[in-house]
Short mmCIF file of C-alpha atoms and ligand atoms in Angstrom, two decimals:
data_model
loop_
_atom_site.label_atom_id
_atom_site.label_comp_id
_atom_site.label_asym_id
_atom_site.label_seq_id
_atom_site.Cartn_x
_atom_site.Cartn_y
_atom_site.Cartn_z
CA MET A 228 94.50 125.99 104.63
CA ARG A 229 92.08 126.30 107.55
CA GLU A 230 92.68 124.01 110.52
CA MET A 231 90.01 125.10 112.98
CA ASP A 232 91.58 123.40 116.02
CA GLN A 233 95.04 124.84 115.52
CA GLY A 234 93.93 128.29 114.32
CA VAL A 235 94.41 129.55 110.79
CA GLN A 236 97.80 129.04 109.17
CA ILE A 237 99.42 131.06 106.39
CA PRO A 238 100.84 128.62 103.77
CA PRO A 239 104.68 128.35 103.95
CA LYS A 240 105.08 129.26 100.23
CA LEU A 241 103.17 132.52 100.71
CA LEU A 242 105.16 133.32 103.87
CA SER A 243 108.48 132.64 102.19
CA SER A 244 107.61 135.02 99.33
CA ILE A 245 106.67 137.62 101.97
CA PHE A 246 110.13 137.20 103.55
CA LEU A 247 111.80 137.56 100.13
CA ALA A 248 109.86 140.84 99.68
CA LYS A 249 111.03 141.98 103.12
CA GLU A 250 114.67 141.21 102.20
CA GLU A 251 114.35 143.28 99.01
CA ILE A 252 113.06 146.23 101.05
CA ASP A 253 115.87 145.82 103.62
CA LYS A 254 118.48 145.97 100.82
CA ALA A 255 117.00 148.90 98.89
CA SER A 256 117.71 152.53 99.69
CA ASN A 257 115.50 154.18 97.09
CA ILE A 258 112.07 152.66 96.41
CA ARG A 259 109.28 153.39 93.94
CA VAL A 260 105.76 152.12 94.77
CA ILE A 261 102.93 151.96 92.23
CA SER A 262 99.47 150.95 93.39
CA HIS A 263 95.93 150.77 92.03
CA TYR A 264 93.56 153.76 92.48
CA ASP A 265 90.59 151.95 94.09
CA ALA A 266 89.92 151.40 97.82
CA ASP A 267 92.09 148.26 97.91
CA GLY A 268 94.92 149.96 96.00
CA ILE A 269 94.84 153.04 98.25
CA SER A 270 94.78 150.87 101.42
CA SER A 271 97.73 148.90 100.03
CA ALA A 272 99.62 152.14 99.31
CA ALA A 273 98.88 153.52 102.79
CA ILE A 274 100.13 150.33 104.49
CA LEU A 275 103.32 150.38 102.38
CA CYS A 276 103.79 154.07 103.11
CA ALA A 277 103.66 153.45 106.90
CA LEU A 278 105.86 150.36 106.64
CA LEU A 279 108.56 152.11 104.56
CA ASN A 280 108.44 155.25 106.67
CA ARG A 281 108.87 153.28 109.88
CA ALA A 282 111.74 151.33 108.27
CA GLY A 283 113.46 154.66 107.46
CA LYS A 284 113.37 154.20 103.67
CA THR A 285 113.32 156.87 100.96
CA PHE A 286 110.37 156.20 98.68
CA GLN A 287 107.88 157.64 96.27
CA ILE A 288 104.29 156.37 95.85
CA SER A 289 101.91 156.82 92.93
CA MET A 290 98.47 155.39 92.26
CA ILE A 291 97.21 154.68 88.76
CA LYS A 292 94.04 153.41 87.07
CA GLY A 293 95.70 150.53 85.30
CA LEU A 294 99.16 149.14 84.67
CA THR A 295 100.37 148.79 81.09
CA ASP A 296 103.66 147.41 79.79
CA GLU A 297 104.53 150.98 78.66
CA ILE A 298 104.15 152.28 82.23
CA VAL A 299 106.27 149.36 83.48
CA ALA A 300 109.03 150.11 80.95
CA ASP A 301 109.23 153.66 82.33
CA SER A 302 109.41 152.68 86.01
CA ASP A 303 112.96 151.55 86.68
CA ASP A 304 114.27 154.81 88.12
CA SER A 305 114.87 153.38 91.64
CA ASP A 306 116.68 150.37 93.25
CA LEU A 307 113.38 148.66 93.90
CA LEU A 308 109.96 148.86 92.26
CA ILE A 309 107.03 147.61 94.37
CA LEU A 310 103.66 147.06 92.70
CA SER A 311 100.59 146.57 94.86
CA ASP A 312 97.10 145.38 93.81
CA MET A 313 98.54 144.96 90.30
CA GLY A 314 101.54 143.50 88.48
CA SER A 315 100.76 139.77 88.22
CA SER A 316 99.57 140.25 84.61
CA ASN A 317 102.69 142.21 83.60
CA LEU A 318 105.48 139.79 84.56
CA ASP A 319 107.01 139.70 81.03
CA ALA A 320 107.53 143.49 81.06
CA LEU A 321 108.60 143.57 84.73
CA GLU A 322 111.26 140.91 84.17
CA LYS A 323 112.93 143.14 81.55
CA LEU A 324 113.56 145.99 84.03
CA ASN A 325 117.02 146.87 85.32
CA CYS A 326 115.88 147.24 88.92
CA ARG A 327 114.65 144.72 91.52
CA VAL A 328 110.86 144.19 91.48
CA VAL A 329 108.36 143.05 94.13
CA VAL A 330 104.75 142.34 93.09
CA LEU A 331 102.12 142.24 95.87
CA ASP A 332 98.99 141.28 93.92
CA HIS A 333 95.86 139.11 94.19
CA HIS A 334 94.67 138.95 90.56
CA LYS A 335 94.92 135.43 89.16
CA PRO A 336 98.39 135.14 87.56
CA LEU A 337 99.04 133.20 84.35
CA ARG A 338 102.45 132.07 85.74
CA ASP A 339 105.04 132.60 88.51
CA SER A 340 108.38 134.37 88.06
CA GLU A 341 112.01 133.48 88.77
CA LYS A 342 113.26 137.05 88.50
CA VAL A 343 110.51 139.08 90.15
CA VAL A 344 109.56 138.53 93.82
CA HIS A 345 105.98 137.55 93.10
CA VAL A 346 103.67 137.49 96.14
CA ASN A 347 100.22 136.29 95.12
CA PRO A 348 97.78 134.17 97.18
CA HIS A 349 96.72 132.15 94.09
CA LEU A 350 100.25 130.66 93.99
CA SER A 351 99.47 129.08 97.39
CA ASP A 352 95.94 127.93 96.49
CA ILE A 353 94.26 130.87 98.24
CA ASP A 354 91.59 132.52 96.09
CA GLY A 355 92.50 136.18 95.56
CA MET A 356 88.90 136.94 94.60
CA THR A 357 87.45 136.02 98.00
CA SER A 358 90.21 135.37 100.54
CA ALA A 359 93.05 137.90 100.14
CA CYS A 360 93.17 141.30 98.44
CA GLY A 361 96.11 143.63 97.74
CA ALA A 362 95.81 145.23 101.19
CA SER A 363 95.73 141.80 102.92
CA ILE A 364 99.02 140.91 101.22
CA CYS A 365 100.58 144.29 102.11
CA MET A 366 99.38 143.82 105.71
CA LEU A 367 100.95 140.35 105.83
CA LEU A 368 104.23 141.95 104.75
CA ALA A 369 103.85 144.79 107.27
CA VAL A 370 103.24 142.55 110.31
CA ASN A 371 106.03 140.20 109.28
CA THR A 372 108.34 143.21 109.11
CA ASP A 373 107.45 144.71 112.49
CA GLU A 374 104.90 143.72 115.17
CA LYS A 375 104.07 147.40 115.73
CA ASN A 376 102.53 147.50 112.25
CA TRP A 377 99.44 145.69 113.61
CA ASP A 378 97.99 149.16 114.20
CA LEU A 379 97.52 149.34 110.39
CA LEU A 380 94.79 146.66 110.49
CA PRO A 381 91.85 149.15 110.06
CA ILE A 382 93.48 150.26 106.79
CA ALA A 383 93.83 146.66 105.58
CA PHE A 384 90.15 146.02 106.31
CA GLY A 385 89.25 149.13 104.29
CA GLY A 386 90.81 147.30 101.32
CA ILE A 387 89.23 143.95 102.20
CA ALA A 388 85.75 145.55 102.40
CA GLY A 389 86.46 147.60 99.24
CA ASP A 390 87.15 144.42 97.26
CA ARG A 391 83.94 142.94 98.76
CA GLN A 392 85.79 140.11 100.48
CA THR A 393 83.65 140.48 103.62
CA ILE A 394 80.33 139.63 101.97
CA LYS A 395 80.45 135.85 102.40
CA GLY A 396 82.38 135.82 105.68
CA LEU A 397 86.16 135.95 105.96
CA SER A 398 88.51 133.25 104.69
CA GLY A 399 92.18 132.71 103.77
CA VAL A 400 94.61 135.49 104.67
CA ASN A 401 91.68 137.72 105.71
CA ILE A 402 90.51 135.39 108.48
CA TRP A 403 94.09 135.01 109.69
CA LEU A 404 94.34 138.82 109.96
CA PHE A 405 90.98 138.90 111.76
CA GLU A 406 91.93 136.24 114.30
CA GLU A 407 95.33 137.80 115.02
CA GLY A 408 93.64 141.22 115.30
CA LEU A 409 91.07 139.76 117.71
CA LYS A 410 93.86 138.34 119.92
CA ARG A 411 95.41 141.81 120.06
CA GLY A 412 92.06 143.49 120.83
CA ILE A 413 92.18 145.60 117.64
CA ILE A 414 89.10 144.33 115.76
CA GLU A 415 85.52 143.39 116.67
CA ALA A 416 82.84 141.64 114.57
CA VAL A 417 79.38 143.22 114.92
CA PRO A 418 76.16 141.89 113.34
CA GLY A 419 74.88 143.81 110.31
CA SER A 420 71.26 144.85 109.75
CA LEU A 421 68.89 145.45 106.83
CA VAL A 422 68.32 148.91 108.32
CA PRO A 423 71.33 151.19 107.90
CA SER A 424 72.72 152.71 111.11
CA GLY A 425 72.34 156.38 112.07
CA ASN A 426 69.36 158.75 112.06
CA LEU A 427 66.56 156.80 110.33
CA VAL A 428 65.55 159.44 107.78
CA ASP A 429 69.13 160.29 106.78
CA ALA A 430 70.36 156.70 106.82
CA ILE A 431 67.53 155.29 104.69
CA THR A 432 67.65 158.29 102.32
CA SER A 433 71.38 157.86 101.69
CA SER A 434 71.35 154.07 101.66
CA THR A 435 72.73 152.19 98.65
CA GLU A 436 73.16 148.94 100.55
CA PRO A 437 70.29 148.15 100.63
CA TYR A 438 69.16 150.22 97.65
CA LEU A 439 65.40 150.85 98.05
CA ILE A 440 63.59 152.03 94.93
CA GLY A 441 61.42 155.05 95.75
CA LEU A 442 63.10 155.64 99.13
CA SER A 443 66.88 155.81 98.54
CA GLY A 444 67.63 159.39 97.52
CA ASP A 445 64.16 160.77 98.44
CA LYS A 446 63.97 162.24 101.96
CA ASP A 447 60.27 163.15 101.79
CA ALA A 448 59.35 159.63 100.68
CA VAL A 449 61.37 158.17 103.59
CA ARG A 450 59.58 160.46 106.08
CA THR A 451 56.17 159.43 104.72
CA PHE A 452 57.19 155.75 104.75
CA LEU A 453 58.19 155.95 108.45
CA ILE A 454 55.10 157.98 109.47
CA ASP A 455 52.75 155.56 107.64
CA ALA A 456 54.41 152.68 109.48
CA GLY A 457 53.89 154.44 112.84
CA LEU A 458 57.65 154.74 113.37
CA PRO A 459 59.48 157.78 114.77
CA ILE A 460 61.32 159.91 112.23
CA ASN A 461 63.86 161.46 114.58
CA SER A 462 65.37 158.29 115.92
CA ASP A 463 68.28 155.95 115.31
CA TYR A 464 67.64 152.28 114.55
CA ALA A 465 69.62 151.37 117.68
CA SER A 466 67.23 153.39 119.91
CA LEU A 467 64.02 151.72 118.62
CA ASN A 468 62.33 149.11 120.83
CA ASP A 469 62.44 145.47 119.66
CA GLU A 470 58.94 145.56 118.21
CA MET A 471 59.72 148.66 116.14
CA LYS A 472 63.06 147.21 115.00
CA MET A 473 61.29 144.06 113.84
CA LYS A 474 58.59 146.07 112.06
CA LEU A 475 61.08 148.28 110.20
CA SER A 476 63.32 145.34 109.19
CA SER A 477 60.26 143.43 107.91
CA LEU A 478 58.98 146.44 105.94
CA ILE A 479 62.39 146.90 104.32
CA ALA A 480 62.62 143.17 103.53
CA LEU A 481 59.15 143.31 101.92
CA LYS A 482 60.12 146.35 99.90
CA LEU A 483 63.25 144.58 98.66
CA ILE A 484 61.28 141.44 97.75
CA SER A 485 58.72 143.53 95.84
CA GLN A 486 61.47 145.21 93.77
CA GLY A 487 62.90 141.77 92.87
CA THR A 488 65.97 141.76 95.14
CA PRO A 489 67.13 138.15 95.63
CA LEU A 490 67.43 136.63 99.12
CA GLU A 491 71.16 136.19 98.56
CA THR A 492 71.58 140.00 98.43
CA MET A 493 69.63 140.43 101.69
CA GLU A 494 71.84 137.83 103.36
CA GLU A 495 74.89 139.80 102.21
CA VAL A 496 73.49 143.01 103.72
CA VAL A 497 73.07 141.44 107.17
CA ARG A 498 76.62 140.03 107.17
CA ASP A 499 78.99 140.76 110.06
CA ARG A 500 80.71 144.17 110.03
CA TYR A 501 84.24 144.76 111.35
CA TYR A 502 84.68 147.57 113.85
CA PHE A 503 87.94 149.22 114.95
CA LYS A 504 87.92 151.09 118.25
CA SER A 505 91.21 152.87 117.45
CA VAL A 506 89.59 154.79 114.59
CA ASP A 507 85.96 154.42 115.80
CA MET A 508 84.99 153.15 112.37
CA GLU A 509 83.68 150.09 110.56
CA ALA A 510 85.65 148.68 107.61
CA GLU A 511 82.82 149.65 105.22
CA MET A 512 83.14 153.32 106.18
CA MET A 513 86.92 153.27 105.65
CA SER A 514 86.37 151.59 102.29
CA SER A 515 83.70 154.03 101.16
CA LEU A 516 85.89 157.01 102.11
CA LEU A 517 88.83 155.57 100.17
CA ASN A 518 86.59 154.68 97.27
CA ALA A 519 85.23 158.23 97.11
CA CYS A 520 88.82 159.55 97.06
CA GLY A 521 89.99 157.10 94.38
CA ARG A 522 87.01 157.48 92.08
CA THR A 523 87.34 161.28 92.14
CA GLY A 524 91.10 161.40 91.49
CA GLN A 525 92.07 162.22 95.12
CA GLU A 526 94.07 159.09 95.93
CA GLY A 527 96.62 161.10 97.95
CA MET A 528 93.85 162.30 100.24
CA GLY A 529 92.85 158.65 100.70
CA VAL A 530 96.36 157.67 101.81
CA SER A 531 96.50 160.63 104.22
CA LEU A 532 93.15 159.86 105.85
CA ALA A 533 94.03 156.17 106.18
CA LEU A 534 97.21 157.25 107.98
CA GLY A 535 95.17 159.37 110.41
CA ASP A 536 95.25 162.90 108.90
CA LYS A 537 92.19 164.62 110.39
CA SER A 538 91.79 167.30 107.73
CA ALA A 539 92.03 164.70 104.94
CA MET A 540 89.35 162.73 106.79
CA ALA A 541 87.04 165.77 106.95
CA SER A 542 87.53 166.52 103.24
CA ALA A 543 86.97 162.86 102.33
CA MET A 544 83.71 162.83 104.33
CA GLU A 545 82.47 165.71 102.14
CA LEU A 546 83.66 163.97 99.00
CA ARG A 547 81.86 160.80 100.11
CA ASN A 548 78.59 162.73 100.52
CA GLU A 549 78.90 164.25 97.03
CA TYR A 550 79.87 160.89 95.56
CA GLY A 551 76.93 159.24 97.40
CA SER A 552 74.47 161.77 95.94
CA GLU A 553 75.81 161.19 92.40
CA LEU A 554 75.57 157.46 92.91
CA LEU A 555 71.96 157.70 94.11
CA SER A 556 70.92 159.93 91.23
CA SER A 557 72.50 157.51 88.70
CA LEU A 558 70.79 154.56 90.41
CA ASN A 559 67.42 156.32 90.41
CA ASP A 560 67.88 157.01 86.72
CA LEU A 561 68.82 153.40 85.97
CA SER A 562 66.00 151.90 88.00
CA GLN A 563 63.47 154.13 86.18
CA ASN A 564 64.84 154.00 82.65
CA GLY A 565 66.01 150.42 82.68
CA ILE A 566 68.97 148.67 81.20
CA THR A 567 69.42 146.81 77.91
CA LYS A 568 69.19 143.05 78.18
CA LEU A 569 70.66 140.37 75.92
CA ASN A 570 70.47 136.61 76.60
CA ASN A 571 73.33 136.40 79.10
CA ILE A 572 74.28 140.00 79.86
CA GLN A 573 72.63 143.32 80.67
CA TYR A 574 74.34 146.67 80.10
CA PHE A 575 74.03 150.44 80.24
CA TYR A 576 76.04 153.46 79.15
CA ASN A 577 77.36 155.74 81.85
CA THR A 578 78.99 159.15 81.65
CA LYS A 579 81.08 158.81 84.84
CA SER A 580 83.49 155.89 84.54
CA GLY A 581 84.39 156.23 88.25
CA LEU A 582 80.90 155.03 89.22
CA SER A 583 80.70 152.17 86.70
CA GLY A 584 81.74 149.21 88.85
CA ILE A 585 79.61 150.11 91.84
CA LEU A 586 76.59 150.94 89.63
CA CYS A 587 76.85 147.54 87.95
CA GLY A 588 76.97 145.75 91.31
CA ILE A 589 73.99 147.57 92.84
CA THR A 590 71.90 147.38 89.64
CA MET A 591 72.42 143.64 89.35
CA GLN A 592 71.86 142.92 93.03
CA TYR A 593 68.84 145.12 93.72
CA PHE A 594 66.67 145.57 90.62
CA GLY A 595 68.26 144.17 87.44
CA ASP A 596 68.22 140.53 86.37
CA ALA A 597 70.30 138.73 88.99
CA ASP A 598 70.97 135.95 86.48
CA LYS A 599 72.71 138.18 83.93
CA ALA A 600 76.26 139.55 84.14
CA THR A 601 76.05 143.35 84.26
CA LEU A 602 78.19 145.82 82.32
CA ALA A 603 78.65 149.58 82.30
CA LEU A 604 80.32 151.30 79.35
CA SER A 605 81.77 154.79 79.35
CA GLU A 606 83.94 156.82 76.98
CA SER A 607 87.51 157.58 78.05
CA ASP A 608 88.32 161.25 78.70
CA ASP A 609 90.04 161.58 75.30
CA LYS A 610 87.04 159.86 73.62
CA THR A 611 89.23 157.33 71.78
CA LYS A 612 88.37 154.34 73.93
CA MET A 613 85.45 152.72 75.68
CA LYS A 614 86.00 151.61 79.28
CA ILE A 615 84.00 148.68 80.53
CA SER A 616 83.24 147.42 84.02
CA SER A 617 81.45 144.17 84.67
CA ARG A 618 80.10 142.43 87.76
CA GLY A 619 78.65 138.96 88.41
CA THR A 620 77.20 137.03 91.34
CA PHE A 621 78.32 133.86 93.12
CA PRO A 622 75.35 131.87 91.67
CA LEU A 623 76.50 132.97 88.17
CA LEU A 624 80.02 131.71 88.93
CA ASP A 625 78.50 128.37 89.94
CA LEU A 626 76.87 128.27 86.49
CA GLY A 627 80.33 128.53 84.88
CA VAL A 628 80.64 132.29 84.29
CA ASP A 629 84.19 133.68 84.46
CA LEU A 630 84.12 137.41 83.69
CA ALA A 631 87.92 137.81 83.76
CA GLU A 632 88.34 135.20 81.04
CA ALA A 633 85.30 136.42 79.07
CA LEU A 634 86.39 140.08 79.06
CA ARG A 635 90.04 139.26 78.39
CA GLU A 636 89.24 137.08 75.37
CA THR A 637 86.37 139.14 73.94
CA SER A 638 88.18 142.49 74.28
CA ALA A 639 91.22 141.00 72.50
CA GLN A 640 88.93 140.08 69.57
CA VAL A 641 88.19 143.80 69.06
CA ASN A 642 91.78 144.96 69.70
CA GLY A 643 91.22 145.82 73.32
CA PHE A 644 92.48 144.38 76.60
CA GLY A 645 90.89 143.33 79.85
CA GLY A 646 90.98 141.10 82.90
CA GLY A 647 90.23 141.06 86.62
CA HIS A 648 88.44 138.44 88.72
CA ARG A 649 85.81 135.86 87.81
CA ILE A 650 83.15 137.95 89.59
CA ALA A 651 84.38 141.47 88.73
CA ALA A 652 86.35 142.35 85.62
CA GLY A 653 87.04 145.26 83.30
CA ALA A 654 88.24 146.02 79.79
CA THR A 655 89.24 148.85 77.48
CA ILE A 656 88.31 148.66 73.78
CA PRO A 657 88.61 151.06 70.83
CA ILE A 658 85.67 153.44 70.48
CA GLY A 659 83.02 152.19 68.02
CA GLU A 660 83.65 148.51 68.81
CA ASP A 661 81.12 148.38 71.66
CA LYS A 662 78.21 146.71 69.84
CA LYS A 663 80.45 143.98 68.41
CA PHE A 664 82.11 143.50 71.80
CA LEU A 665 78.75 143.14 73.59
CA GLU A 666 77.45 140.60 71.08
CA LEU A 667 80.66 138.55 71.30
CA LEU A 668 80.59 138.70 75.08
CA ASP A 669 76.95 137.59 75.24
CA VAL A 670 77.85 134.54 73.13
CA LYS A 671 81.03 133.86 75.15
CA ILE A 672 79.17 133.87 78.47
CA GLY A 673 76.51 131.58 76.96
CA GLU A 674 79.34 129.20 75.98
CA GLN A 675 80.82 129.31 79.49
CA LYS A 676 77.45 128.34 80.98
CA LYS A 677 76.94 125.59 78.37
CA ALA A 678 80.40 124.13 79.00
CA LYS A 679 79.69 123.98 82.74
CA SER A 680 76.27 122.37 82.32
CA GLU A 681 77.74 119.74 79.94
CA GLU A 682 80.52 119.06 82.45
CA THR A 683 77.94 118.62 85.24
CA THR A 684 75.64 116.32 83.24
CA SER A 685 78.42 114.14 81.77
O1 LIG B 888 91.55 145.62 91.17
P1 LIG B 888 90.82 144.99 92.28
O2 LIG B 888 90.96 143.53 92.38
O3 LIG B 888 91.24 145.61 93.58
O4 LIG B 888 89.29 145.34 92.12
C1 LIG B 888 88.27 144.45 92.44
C2 LIG B 888 86.97 145.17 92.16
O5 LIG B 888 85.95 144.18 92.08
C3 LIG B 888 86.55 146.12 93.27
O6 LIG B 888 86.00 147.27 92.69
C4 LIG B 888 85.47 145.34 94.01
O7 LIG B 888 84.51 146.15 94.61
C5 LIG B 888 84.87 144.50 92.91
N1 LIG B 888 84.25 143.26 93.41
C6 LIG B 888 82.87 143.12 93.35
N2 LIG B 888 82.27 141.99 93.85
C7 LIG B 888 83.00 141.00 94.39
C8 LIG B 888 84.42 141.11 94.43
C9 LIG B 888 85.01 142.27 93.93
O8 LIG B 888 82.18 144.02 92.88
N3 LIG B 888 82.39 139.93 94.90
O1 LIG B 889 87.42 148.98 86.86
P1 LIG B 889 86.68 147.92 87.60
O2 LIG B 889 86.48 148.21 89.05
O3 LIG B 889 85.41 147.51 86.95
O4 LIG B 889 87.64 146.64 87.53
C1 LIG B 889 87.22 145.37 87.98
C2 LIG B 889 88.43 144.45 88.06
O5 LIG B 889 88.96 144.25 86.73
C3 LIG B 889 89.58 145.00 88.88
O6 LIG B 889 90.18 143.90 89.54
C4 LIG B 889 90.53 145.56 87.85
O7 LIG B 889 91.87 145.53 88.31
C5 LIG B 889 90.34 144.58 86.69
N1 LIG B 889 90.62 145.16 85.35
C6 LIG B 889 91.59 144.58 84.52
N2 LIG B 889 91.84 145.08 83.27
C7 LIG B 889 91.15 146.15 82.80
C8 LIG B 889 90.15 146.77 83.62
C9 LIG B 889 89.93 146.24 84.89
O8 LIG B 889 92.23 143.60 84.94
N3 LIG B 889 91.41 146.62 81.58
ZN1 LIG B 890 92.31 144.52 94.81
#
């Protein structure tokens, strides 16, 4: 897709499905939108909200944890149903509805649809795991509807960062959005650093990226660490002289190496960040605010802050601090008490399902075994089901691991369901089936690796 000399192009098939979606919106007078509850889903919802508002449409938006065929069957009470960051796995149910349907998704679909307007980057050979998320697709629709919607780009990048599509550099639809945003003076790329920005003591104490065992979450330990290194405690990283900056970065790198953090993770931390002058914010901050809203059941607050509501922003900042403290205390617990390891996976039980995905990612990247897929299990609120989140790494994918396939197939073997992306997937299984599920999954991932190594050696 990328032709460096001529700039990035959006594939014609993807663009034509975007125009079909636009036509459906033009024709509809009463629209229902259902989106996912995570940072990408909330960004997608906020972009659609602005787009529909500006187009003078009557609409209703809801955000949910997961789409089931039962929810779909109950959702044809408008002229048009739009699904964002979900829907590609529910085409059978969506095709049975009596209303028009637009799906704006980036999860790998099993097929395309004649009846539903199905916008998905995978159908144009763009990887929805790395190169376009739900918010990127909604943004593509927004800017192809009205040039003035380019001001929504900071929201789209909140989704892109939330789905971790910035960690290896931008590609696909995301780089197209970046380059167009750059031309319009909306976005800037700034180099990242191993040392988090802001007041040194506060920033290192609250840091989860990088997560520093013994420092993250412990203000006194951070003060002592800085004093012992001869560094000022009341300063920002940006105000340090070059020698001090170098010293602090090296000390943090050494600390990470000594806790077993792979080089790959450190390279991800120093990746470029995307800054938006209009909201004076980096994409990661927008994503962490939306994430805090979504994971605590305040998706509406997330949409409001993304659309510029100052009081929603202030409340979300507080929520983010509380959520950050909970995250740090869970991480400190996990790094001290360890996780259970099988041959190909490592797992832990967690009481707060909202933190599961992020806990898996940080555990695996900073102190767990980087060569094992990581899972968190938590009981559903009604205690009838077990919810599972899993995360992998790019080196694991190179070894043949596909978490979406592994969780989908293994959960089905215990009467559950699951899916997602190769690198990040989830499942829901009946309570009591967890041990069997984990054993089956360990074997399945072993088989995936074996199949890949046989393919490479043959
Ligand atoms: O449903 P959706 O696709 O938006 O969710 C993707 C999830 O996978 C997000 O929680 C995102 O943070 C996670 N992810 C990850 N590592 C990646 C890509 C995605 O943890 N490399
Ligand atoms: O919930 P979590 O953030 O761990 O989900 C990771 C990915 O797996 C997301 O893309 C989510 O949409 C997907 N997922 C799924 N089916 C489930 C649970 C999660 O497709 N039952
Ligand atoms: Zn997404």
